[in-house]
Coordinates of C-alpha atoms in Angstrom, one line a residue:
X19 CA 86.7 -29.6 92.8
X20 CA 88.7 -30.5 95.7
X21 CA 88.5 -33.1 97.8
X22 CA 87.2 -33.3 101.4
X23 CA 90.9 -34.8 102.5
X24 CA 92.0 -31.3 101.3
X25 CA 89.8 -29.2 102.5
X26 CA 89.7 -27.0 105.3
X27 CA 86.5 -25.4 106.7
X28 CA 87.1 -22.1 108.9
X29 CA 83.8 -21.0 111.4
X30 CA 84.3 -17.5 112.2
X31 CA 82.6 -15.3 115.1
X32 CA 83.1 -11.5 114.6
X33 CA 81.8 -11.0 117.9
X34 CA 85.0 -12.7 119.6
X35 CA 87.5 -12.8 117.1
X36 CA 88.1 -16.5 117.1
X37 CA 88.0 -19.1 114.6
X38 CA 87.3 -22.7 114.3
X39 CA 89.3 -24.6 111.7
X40 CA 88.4 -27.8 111.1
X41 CA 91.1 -29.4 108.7
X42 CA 91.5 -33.0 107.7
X43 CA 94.0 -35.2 110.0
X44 CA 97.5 -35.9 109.1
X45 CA 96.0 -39.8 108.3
X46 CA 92.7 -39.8 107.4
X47 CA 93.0 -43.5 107.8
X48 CA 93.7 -43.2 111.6
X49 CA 91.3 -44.2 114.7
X50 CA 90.8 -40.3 114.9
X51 CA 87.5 -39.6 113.4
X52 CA 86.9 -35.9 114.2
X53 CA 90.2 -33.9 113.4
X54 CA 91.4 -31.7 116.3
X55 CA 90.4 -27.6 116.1
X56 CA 92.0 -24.8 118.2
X57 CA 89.9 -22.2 119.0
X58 CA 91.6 -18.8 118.4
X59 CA 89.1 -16.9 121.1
X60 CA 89.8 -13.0 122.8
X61 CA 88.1 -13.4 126.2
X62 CA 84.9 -11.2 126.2
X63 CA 84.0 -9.8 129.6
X64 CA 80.5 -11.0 130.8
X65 CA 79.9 -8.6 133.4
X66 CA 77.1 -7.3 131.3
X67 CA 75.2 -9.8 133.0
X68 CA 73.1 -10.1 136.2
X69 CA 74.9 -12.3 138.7
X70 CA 73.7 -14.3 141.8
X71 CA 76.0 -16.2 144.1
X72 CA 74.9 -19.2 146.5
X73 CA 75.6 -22.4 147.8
X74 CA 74.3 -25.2 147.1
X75 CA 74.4 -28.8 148.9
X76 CA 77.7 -28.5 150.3
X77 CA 78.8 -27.2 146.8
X78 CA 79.3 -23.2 145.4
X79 CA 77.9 -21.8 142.4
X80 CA 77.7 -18.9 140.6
X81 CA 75.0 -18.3 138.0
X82 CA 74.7 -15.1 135.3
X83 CA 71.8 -14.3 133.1
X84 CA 70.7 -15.9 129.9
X85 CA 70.2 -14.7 127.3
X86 CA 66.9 -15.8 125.2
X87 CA 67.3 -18.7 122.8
X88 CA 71.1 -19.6 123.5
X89 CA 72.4 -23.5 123.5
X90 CA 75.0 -24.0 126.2
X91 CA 78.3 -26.0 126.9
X92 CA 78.9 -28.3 129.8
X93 CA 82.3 -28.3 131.3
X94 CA 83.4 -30.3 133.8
X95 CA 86.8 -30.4 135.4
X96 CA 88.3 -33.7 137.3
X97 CA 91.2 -31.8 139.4
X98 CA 93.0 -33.7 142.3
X99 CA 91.2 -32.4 145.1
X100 CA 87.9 -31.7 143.5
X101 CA 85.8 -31.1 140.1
X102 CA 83.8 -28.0 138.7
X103 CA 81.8 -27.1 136.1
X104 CA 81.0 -24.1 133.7
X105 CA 78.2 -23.7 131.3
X106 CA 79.0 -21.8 128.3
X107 CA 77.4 -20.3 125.2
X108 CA 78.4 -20.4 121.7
X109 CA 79.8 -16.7 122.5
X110 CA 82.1 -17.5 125.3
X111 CA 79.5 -16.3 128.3
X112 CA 79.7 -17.9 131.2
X113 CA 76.0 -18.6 132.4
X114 CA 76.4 -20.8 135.8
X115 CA 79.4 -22.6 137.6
X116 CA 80.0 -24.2 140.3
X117 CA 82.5 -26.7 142.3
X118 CA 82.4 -29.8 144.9
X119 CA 84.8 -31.2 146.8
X120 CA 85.9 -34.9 146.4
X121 CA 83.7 -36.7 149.9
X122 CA 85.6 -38.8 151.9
X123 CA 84.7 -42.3 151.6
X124 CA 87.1 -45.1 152.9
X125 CA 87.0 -48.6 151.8
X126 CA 89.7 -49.9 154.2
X127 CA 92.5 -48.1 154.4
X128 CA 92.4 -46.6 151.2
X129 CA 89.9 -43.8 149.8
X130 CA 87.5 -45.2 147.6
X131 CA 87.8 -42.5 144.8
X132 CA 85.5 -44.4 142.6
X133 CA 82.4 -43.9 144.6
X134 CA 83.9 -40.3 145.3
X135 CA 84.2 -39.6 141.4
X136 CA 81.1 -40.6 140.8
X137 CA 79.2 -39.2 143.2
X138 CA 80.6 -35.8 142.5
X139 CA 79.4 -36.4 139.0
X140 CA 76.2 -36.5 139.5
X141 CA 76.1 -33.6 142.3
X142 CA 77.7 -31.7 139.8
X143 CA 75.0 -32.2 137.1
X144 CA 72.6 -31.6 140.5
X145 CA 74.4 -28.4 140.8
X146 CA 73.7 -27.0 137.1
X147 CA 70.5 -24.7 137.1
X148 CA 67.4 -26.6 136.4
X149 CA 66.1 -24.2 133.7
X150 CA 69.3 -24.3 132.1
X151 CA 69.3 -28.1 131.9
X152 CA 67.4 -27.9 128.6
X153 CA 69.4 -26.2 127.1
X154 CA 72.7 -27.8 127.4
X155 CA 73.7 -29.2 124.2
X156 CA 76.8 -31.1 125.0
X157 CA 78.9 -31.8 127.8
X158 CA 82.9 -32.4 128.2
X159 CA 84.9 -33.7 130.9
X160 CA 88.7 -33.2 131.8
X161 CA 90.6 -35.3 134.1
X162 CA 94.3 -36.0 135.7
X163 CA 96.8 -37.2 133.1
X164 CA 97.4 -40.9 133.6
X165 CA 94.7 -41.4 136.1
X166 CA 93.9 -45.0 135.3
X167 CA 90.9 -47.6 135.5
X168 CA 90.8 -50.8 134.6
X169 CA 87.4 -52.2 133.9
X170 CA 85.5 -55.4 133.6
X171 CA 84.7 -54.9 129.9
X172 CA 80.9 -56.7 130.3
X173 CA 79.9 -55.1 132.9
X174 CA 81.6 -52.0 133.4
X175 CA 82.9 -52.6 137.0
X176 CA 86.5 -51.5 138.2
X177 CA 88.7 -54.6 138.4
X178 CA 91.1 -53.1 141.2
X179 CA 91.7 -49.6 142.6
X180 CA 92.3 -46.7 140.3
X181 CA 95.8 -45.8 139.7
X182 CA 96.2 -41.9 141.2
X183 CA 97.7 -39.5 138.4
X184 CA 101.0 -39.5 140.8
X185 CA 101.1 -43.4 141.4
X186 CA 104.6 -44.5 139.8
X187 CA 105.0 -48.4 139.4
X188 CA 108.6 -49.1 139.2
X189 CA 108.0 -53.3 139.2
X190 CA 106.7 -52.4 135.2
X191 CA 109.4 -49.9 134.8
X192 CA 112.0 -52.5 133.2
X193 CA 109.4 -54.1 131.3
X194 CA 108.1 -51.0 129.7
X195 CA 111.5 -49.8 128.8
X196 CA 112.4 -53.4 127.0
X197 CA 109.4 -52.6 124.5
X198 CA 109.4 -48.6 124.0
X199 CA 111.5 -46.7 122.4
X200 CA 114.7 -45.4 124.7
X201 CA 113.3 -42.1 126.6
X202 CA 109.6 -42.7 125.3
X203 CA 107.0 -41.0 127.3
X204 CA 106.0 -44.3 128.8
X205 CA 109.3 -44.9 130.5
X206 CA 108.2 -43.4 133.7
X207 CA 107.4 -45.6 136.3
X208 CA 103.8 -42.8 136.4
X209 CA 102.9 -43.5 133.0
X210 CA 99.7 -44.9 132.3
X211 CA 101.2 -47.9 130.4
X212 CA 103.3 -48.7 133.8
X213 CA 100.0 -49.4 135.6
X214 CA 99.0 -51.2 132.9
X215 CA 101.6 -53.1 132.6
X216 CA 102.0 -53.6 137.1
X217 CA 98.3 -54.8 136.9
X218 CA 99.0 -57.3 133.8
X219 CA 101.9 -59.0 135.5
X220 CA 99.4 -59.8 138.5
X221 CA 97.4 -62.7 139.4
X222 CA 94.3 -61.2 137.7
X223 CA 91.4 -63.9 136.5
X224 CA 89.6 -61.1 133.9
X225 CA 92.1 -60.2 132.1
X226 CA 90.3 -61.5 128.8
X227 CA 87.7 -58.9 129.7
X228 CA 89.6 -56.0 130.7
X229 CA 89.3 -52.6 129.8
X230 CA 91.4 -49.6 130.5
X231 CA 90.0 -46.3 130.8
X232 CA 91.5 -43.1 131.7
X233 CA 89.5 -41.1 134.9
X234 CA 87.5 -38.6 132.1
X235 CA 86.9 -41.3 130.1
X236 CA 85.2 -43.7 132.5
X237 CA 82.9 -40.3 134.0
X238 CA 82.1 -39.7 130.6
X239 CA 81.2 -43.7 129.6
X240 CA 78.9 -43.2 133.1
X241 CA 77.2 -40.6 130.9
X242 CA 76.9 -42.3 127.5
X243 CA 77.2 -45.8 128.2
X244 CA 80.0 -46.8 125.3
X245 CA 83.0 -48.6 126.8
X246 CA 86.1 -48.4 125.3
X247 CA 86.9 -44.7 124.0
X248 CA 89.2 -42.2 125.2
X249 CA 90.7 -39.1 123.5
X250 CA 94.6 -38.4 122.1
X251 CA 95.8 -36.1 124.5
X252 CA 95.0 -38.9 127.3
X253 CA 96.0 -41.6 125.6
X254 CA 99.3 -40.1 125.2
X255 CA 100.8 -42.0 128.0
X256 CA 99.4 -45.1 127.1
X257 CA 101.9 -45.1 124.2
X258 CA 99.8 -43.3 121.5
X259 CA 101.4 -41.8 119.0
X260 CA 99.4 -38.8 118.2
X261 CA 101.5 -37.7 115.2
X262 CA 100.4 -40.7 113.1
X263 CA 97.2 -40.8 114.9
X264 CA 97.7 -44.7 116.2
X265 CA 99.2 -47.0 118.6
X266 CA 102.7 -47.9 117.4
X267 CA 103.2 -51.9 116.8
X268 CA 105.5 -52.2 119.4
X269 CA 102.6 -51.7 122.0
X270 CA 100.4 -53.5 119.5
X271 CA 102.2 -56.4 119.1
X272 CA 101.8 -57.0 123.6
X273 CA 99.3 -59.7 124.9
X274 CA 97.7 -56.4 127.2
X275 CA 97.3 -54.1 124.0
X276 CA 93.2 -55.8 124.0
X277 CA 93.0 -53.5 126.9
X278 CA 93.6 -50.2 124.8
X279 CA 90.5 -48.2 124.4
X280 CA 89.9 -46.4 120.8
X281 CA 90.9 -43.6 120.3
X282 CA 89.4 -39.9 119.1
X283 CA 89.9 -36.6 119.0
X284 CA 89.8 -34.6 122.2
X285 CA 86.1 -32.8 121.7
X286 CA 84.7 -35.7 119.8
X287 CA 80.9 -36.2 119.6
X288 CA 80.5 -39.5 120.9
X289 CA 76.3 -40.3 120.5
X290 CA 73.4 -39.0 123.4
X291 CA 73.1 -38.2 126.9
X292 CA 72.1 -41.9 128.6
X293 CA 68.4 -41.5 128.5
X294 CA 67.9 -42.8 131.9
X295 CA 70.2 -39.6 133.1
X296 CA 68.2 -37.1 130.9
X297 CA 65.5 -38.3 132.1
X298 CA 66.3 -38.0 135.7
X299 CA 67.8 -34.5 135.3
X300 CA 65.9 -32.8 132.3
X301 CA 68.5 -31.9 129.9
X302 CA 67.2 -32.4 126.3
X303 CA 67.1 -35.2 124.1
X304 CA 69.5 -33.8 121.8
X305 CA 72.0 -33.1 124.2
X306 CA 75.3 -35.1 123.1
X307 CA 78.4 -36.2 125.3
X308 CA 81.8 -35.5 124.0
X309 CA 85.6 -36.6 124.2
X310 CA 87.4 -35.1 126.5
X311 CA 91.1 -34.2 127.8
X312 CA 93.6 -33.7 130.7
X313 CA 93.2 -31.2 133.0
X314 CA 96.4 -29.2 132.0
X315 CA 95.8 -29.4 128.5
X316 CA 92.0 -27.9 129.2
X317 CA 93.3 -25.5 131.7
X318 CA 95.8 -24.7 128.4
X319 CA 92.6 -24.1 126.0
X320 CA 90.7 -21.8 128.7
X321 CA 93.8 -19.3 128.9
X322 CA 93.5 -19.2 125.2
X323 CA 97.1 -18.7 124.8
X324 CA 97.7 -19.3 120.9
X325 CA 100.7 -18.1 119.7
X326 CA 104.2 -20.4 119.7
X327 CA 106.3 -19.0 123.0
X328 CA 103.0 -18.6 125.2
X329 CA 102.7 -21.2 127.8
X330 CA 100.1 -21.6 130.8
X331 CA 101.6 -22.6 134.2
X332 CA 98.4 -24.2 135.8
X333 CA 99.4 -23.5 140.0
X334 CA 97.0 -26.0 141.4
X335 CA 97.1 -28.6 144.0
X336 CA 100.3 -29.4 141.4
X337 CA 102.6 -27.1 139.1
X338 CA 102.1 -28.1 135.3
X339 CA 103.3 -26.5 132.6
X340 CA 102.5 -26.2 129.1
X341 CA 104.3 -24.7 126.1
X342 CA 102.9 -23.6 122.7
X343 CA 105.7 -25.1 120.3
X344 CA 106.5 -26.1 116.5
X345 CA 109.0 -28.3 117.6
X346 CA 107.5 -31.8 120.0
X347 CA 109.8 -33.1 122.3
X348 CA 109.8 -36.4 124.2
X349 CA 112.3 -37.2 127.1
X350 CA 111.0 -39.7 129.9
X351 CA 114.8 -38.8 131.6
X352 CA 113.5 -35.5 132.6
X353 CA 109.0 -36.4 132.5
X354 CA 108.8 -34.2 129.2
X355 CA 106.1 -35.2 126.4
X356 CA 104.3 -33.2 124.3
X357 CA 100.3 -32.7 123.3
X358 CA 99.4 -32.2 119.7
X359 CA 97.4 -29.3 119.5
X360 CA 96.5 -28.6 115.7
X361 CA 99.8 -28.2 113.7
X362 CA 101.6 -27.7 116.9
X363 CA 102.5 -29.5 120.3
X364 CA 101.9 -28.2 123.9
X365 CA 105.0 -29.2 125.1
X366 CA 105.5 -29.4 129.1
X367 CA 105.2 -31.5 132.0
X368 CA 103.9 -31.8 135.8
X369 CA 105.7 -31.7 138.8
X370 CA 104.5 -33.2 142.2
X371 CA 105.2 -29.3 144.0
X372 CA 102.5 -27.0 144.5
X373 CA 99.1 -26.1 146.0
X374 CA 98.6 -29.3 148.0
X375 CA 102.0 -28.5 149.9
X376 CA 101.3 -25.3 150.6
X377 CA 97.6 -26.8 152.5
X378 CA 100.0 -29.2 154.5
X379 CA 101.4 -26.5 156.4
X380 CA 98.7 -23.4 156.0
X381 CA 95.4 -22.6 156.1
X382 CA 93.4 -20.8 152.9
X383 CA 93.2 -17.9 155.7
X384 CA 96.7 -17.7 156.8
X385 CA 98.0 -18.0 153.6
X386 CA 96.2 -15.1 152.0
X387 CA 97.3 -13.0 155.2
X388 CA 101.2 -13.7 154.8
X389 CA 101.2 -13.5 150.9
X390 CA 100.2 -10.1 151.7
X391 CA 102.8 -9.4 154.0
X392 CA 105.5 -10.4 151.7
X393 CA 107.8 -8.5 149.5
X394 CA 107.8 -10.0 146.1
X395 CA 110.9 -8.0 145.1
X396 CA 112.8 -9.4 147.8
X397 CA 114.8 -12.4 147.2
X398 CA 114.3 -15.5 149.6
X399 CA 117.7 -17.2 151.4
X400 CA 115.7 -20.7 151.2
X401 CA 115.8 -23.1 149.1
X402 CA 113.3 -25.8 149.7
X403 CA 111.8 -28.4 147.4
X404 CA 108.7 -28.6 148.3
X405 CA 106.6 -31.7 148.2
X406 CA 103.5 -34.0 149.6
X407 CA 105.5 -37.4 149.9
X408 CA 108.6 -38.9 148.5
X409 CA 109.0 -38.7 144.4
X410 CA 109.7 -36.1 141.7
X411 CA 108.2 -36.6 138.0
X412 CA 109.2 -33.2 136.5
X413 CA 111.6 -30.9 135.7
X414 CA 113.7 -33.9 137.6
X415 CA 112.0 -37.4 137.3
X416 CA 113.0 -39.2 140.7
X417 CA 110.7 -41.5 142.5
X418 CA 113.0 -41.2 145.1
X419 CA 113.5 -37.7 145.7
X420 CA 112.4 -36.5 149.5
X421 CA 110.6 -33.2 149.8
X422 CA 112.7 -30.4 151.7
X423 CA 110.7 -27.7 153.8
X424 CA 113.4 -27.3 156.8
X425 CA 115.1 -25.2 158.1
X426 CA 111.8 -23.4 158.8
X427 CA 112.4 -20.1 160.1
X428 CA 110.1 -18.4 163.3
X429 CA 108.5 -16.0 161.2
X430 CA 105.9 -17.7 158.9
X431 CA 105.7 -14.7 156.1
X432 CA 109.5 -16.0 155.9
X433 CA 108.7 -19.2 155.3
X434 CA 105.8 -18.8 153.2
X435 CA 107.9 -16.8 151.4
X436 CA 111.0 -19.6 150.4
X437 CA 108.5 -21.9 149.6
X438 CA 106.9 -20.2 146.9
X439 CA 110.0 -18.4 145.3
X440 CA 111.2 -22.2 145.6
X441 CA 108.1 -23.5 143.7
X442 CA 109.2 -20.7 141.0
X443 CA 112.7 -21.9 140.8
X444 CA 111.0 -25.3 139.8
X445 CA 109.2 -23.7 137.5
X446 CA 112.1 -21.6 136.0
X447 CA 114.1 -24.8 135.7
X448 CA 111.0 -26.3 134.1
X449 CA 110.9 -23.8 131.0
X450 CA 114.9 -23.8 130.8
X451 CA 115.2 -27.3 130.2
X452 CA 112.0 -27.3 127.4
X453 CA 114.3 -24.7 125.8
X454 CA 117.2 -27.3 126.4
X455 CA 115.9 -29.6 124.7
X456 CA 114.8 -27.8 121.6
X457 CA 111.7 -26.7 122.3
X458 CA 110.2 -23.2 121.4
X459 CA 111.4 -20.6 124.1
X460 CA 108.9 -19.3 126.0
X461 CA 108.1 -15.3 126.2
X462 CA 105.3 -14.9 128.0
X463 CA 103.8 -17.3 131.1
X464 CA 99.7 -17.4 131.5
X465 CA 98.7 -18.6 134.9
X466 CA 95.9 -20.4 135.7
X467 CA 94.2 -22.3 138.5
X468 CA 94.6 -21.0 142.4
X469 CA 97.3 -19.9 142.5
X470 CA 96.9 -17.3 140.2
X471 CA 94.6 -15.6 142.4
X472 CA 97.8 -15.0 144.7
X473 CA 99.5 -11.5 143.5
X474 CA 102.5 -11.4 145.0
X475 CA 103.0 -14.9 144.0
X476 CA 102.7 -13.8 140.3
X477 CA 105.2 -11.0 141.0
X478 CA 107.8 -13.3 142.3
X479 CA 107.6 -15.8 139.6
X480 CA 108.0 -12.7 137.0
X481 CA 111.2 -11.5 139.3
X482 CA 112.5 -15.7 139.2
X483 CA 111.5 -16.0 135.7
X484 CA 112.6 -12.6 134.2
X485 CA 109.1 -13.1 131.6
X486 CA 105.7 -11.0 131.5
X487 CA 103.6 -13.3 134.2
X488 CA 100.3 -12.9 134.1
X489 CA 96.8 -14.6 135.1
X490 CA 94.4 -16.0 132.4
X491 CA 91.3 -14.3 131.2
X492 CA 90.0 -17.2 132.5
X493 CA 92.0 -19.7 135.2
X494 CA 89.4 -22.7 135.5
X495 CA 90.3 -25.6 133.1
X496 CA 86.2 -26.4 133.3
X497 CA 86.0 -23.8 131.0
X498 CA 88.2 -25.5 128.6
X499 CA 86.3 -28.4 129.0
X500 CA 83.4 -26.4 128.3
X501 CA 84.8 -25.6 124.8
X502 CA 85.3 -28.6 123.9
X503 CA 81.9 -29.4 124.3
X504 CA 81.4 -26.6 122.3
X505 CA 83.4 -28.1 119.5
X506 CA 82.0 -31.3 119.6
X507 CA 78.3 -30.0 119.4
X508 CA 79.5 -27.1 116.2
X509 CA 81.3 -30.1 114.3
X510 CA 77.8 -32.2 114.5
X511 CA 76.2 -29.1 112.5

């Protein structure tokens, strides 16, 4: 008879064509308790179903018919300028989802993004249909890689501001590097063991108590109330080594390693909705809260791209890029790292262009209009680099790198025009250097996120690319999020 450390159990849906393998980890002995499961889904289409759209309180929504005795899947997505959620079944239907905007809450001079965060939570659980509450059966949450908390580990309270995904700390960068391994993923000055490290090396009085947390991680501790846990794909840039499923003893062996929270598998049953928040929003008292994941790597899962050579560029308020590969490659030179996913690694990086610059300078209005006006065949005389502020993490890791958006020419379809064929040059360079390095080429690009929406966008990346370019069955990386909800409530059964 074999062993369980040998077995593998595959959970099949004929419907979909997917499967769920749930196989033992590479060390059984590691901190991972719930090996990691990719699942192998073709997108249904749910337009079988009755749909309603409204707002609701300053948020959208978009709700489709139930059907009679389903359990669902919460998904919530923690973007950069704002969260959603979608509520899934255990077929892949969409039944309601819905976004919110991060509100604006100052505390000084800086934005108080704690008190945003968490009030979007809870609007967002506000916003999920009240006779669908009861019959969510686990939720997820995704948030920005390296978005980092530290926490008063008695009472649960931030200690300082949260480090932003795109903070870099160069004070902790020659630190770091003294410790790591030369071109680890932690020797960027953005890394999440760099703000660790910047906040250690401060006049702090609790450091005995301390606690770090990624951004998904603390949302989801508001929901379950267990301090301490995080998942493998965030904890990457901690310094966790996913491949032996622990923290390496050079990390360890450092007077801030108390601070590390434990560490699961992304999708991970962690125990019960809080009863006070059950209570106060009637979902049911089996409903379970899960580990969760980045919001590239969910955006990856929700394209469903499973074959080695597909990657998913997610075009949001940032360009990040993720590649299906055998082969994991780490570089800090150039702000590669790589995701275990299964057997394989998601291989990528995230660059500081995209959406958010395009919002500087346009409105949503004007730049539907002017994408429409432009010739995607055409090939664009500018070259910008486009960028929010000063600093580069990826293709090109450069804290120092200025943005370029001049000259700007009088027409603006022109100039709307160079700066997304120059966003695609980023992104071609992205995928040239992964195959540099020794990564899988890529042979097909999946696009998710806003940009996706934009057509002639799509064709001029497929021109600058010279791959098939295409937009995902499905573009929101709640619905990723939602799955792994959906993983974490199937491997309870």
């Amino acid at each position: 008879m074999a062993s369980l450390s040998s077995m593998s159990i595959t959970i099949s849906h004929p419907r979909l064509g997917f499967s769920f393998v749930l196989s033992p980890s590479p060390n059984p002995g590691s901190v991972s308790s719930s090996p990691w499961w990719f699942p192998k889904t073709k997108l249904h289409n749910p337009s079988r179903s009755r749909t309603m759209v409204f707002a609701s309180n300053g948020g959208s929504q978009r709700e489709i018919g139930l059907k009679e005795g389903n359990r669902l899947y919460l998904g919530m997505d923690f973007g950069t300028s704002g969260a959603r959620f979608a509520l899934i079944d255990n077929e892949g239907d969409i039944h309601a989802e819905g976004k919110r905007e991060y509100p604006r809450v100052m505390s000084g001079e800086t934005m108080d993004w704690v008190w945003s965060w968490k009030t979007t939570l809870f609007s967002l659980l506000e916003d999920v249909p009240v006779h669908l509450r009861p019959l969510v059966a686990s939720i997820s949450i995704d948030g920005t890689s390296a978005t980092t908390i530290i926490l008063d580990g008695n009472t649960g309270e931030p200690l300082c501001r949260p480090f932003l995904y795109n903070e870099s700390c160069p004070d902790a960068l020659p630190i770091v590097k003294s410790i790591a391994p030369a071109n680890h993923t932690v020797c960027s000055g953005s890394s999440t063991l760099c703000k660790l490290v910047s906040w250690w090396y401060t006049d702090n009085p609790k450091k005995s108590s301390a606690q770090l947390l990624h951004q998904s991680d603390w949302l989801l501790w508001l929901l379950h109330g267990k301090l301490g846990l995080t998942d493998y794909n965030n904890a990457l840039k901690v310094g966790y080594d996913p491949e032996v499923d622990s923290y390496p003893p050079w990390l360890l062996s450092q007077p801030y390693s108390q601070l590390l929270p434990s560490v699961k598998a992304p999708g991970t049953s962690i125990g019960s909705l809080k009863e006070d928040i059950r209570a106060q929003f009637g979902f049911s008292e089996e409903c379970v809260v899960c580990t969760g994941t980045t919001d590239s790597i969910a955006a990856f899962l929700a394209a469903r791209a499973t074959q080695t050579g597909k990657a998913v560029t997610s075009l949001g308020s940032t360009l990040a890029i993720k590649l299906l590969s055998t082969i994991r490659i780490e570089d800090a030179r150039y702000g590669v790292y790589s995701h275990r996913l299964d057997d394989k690694w998601l291989v990528g990086g995230a660059s500081n262009t995209g959406g958010a610059v395009l919002r500087q300078i346009f409105t949503d209005e004007q730049l539907e209009k002017l994408s429409e006006k432009i010739n995607p065949m055409d090939v664009s005389p500018f070259d910008y680099y486009p960028l929010q502020s000063v600093g580069e993490r990826f293709p090109v890791q450069d804290p120092k790198m200025v943005p370029r958006l001049h000259p700007r020419p009088a027409n603006d379809v022109e100039y709307l025009h160079g700066i997304l064929e120059s966003i695609a040059r980023i992104e071609a360079k992205a995928y040239q250097l992964l195959k540099d390095l020794g990564a899988t080429p890529v042979d097909e690009v999946f696009t998710a996120g806003g940009g996706a929406k934009n057509e002639n966008w799509t064709k001029i990346r497929e021109r600058v690319l010279g791959l098939p370019v295409s937009r995902a069955a499905q573009t929101e990386a709640a619905y990723g999020a939602g799955l792994l909800a959906l993983k974490g409530a199937t491997s309870r059964i």
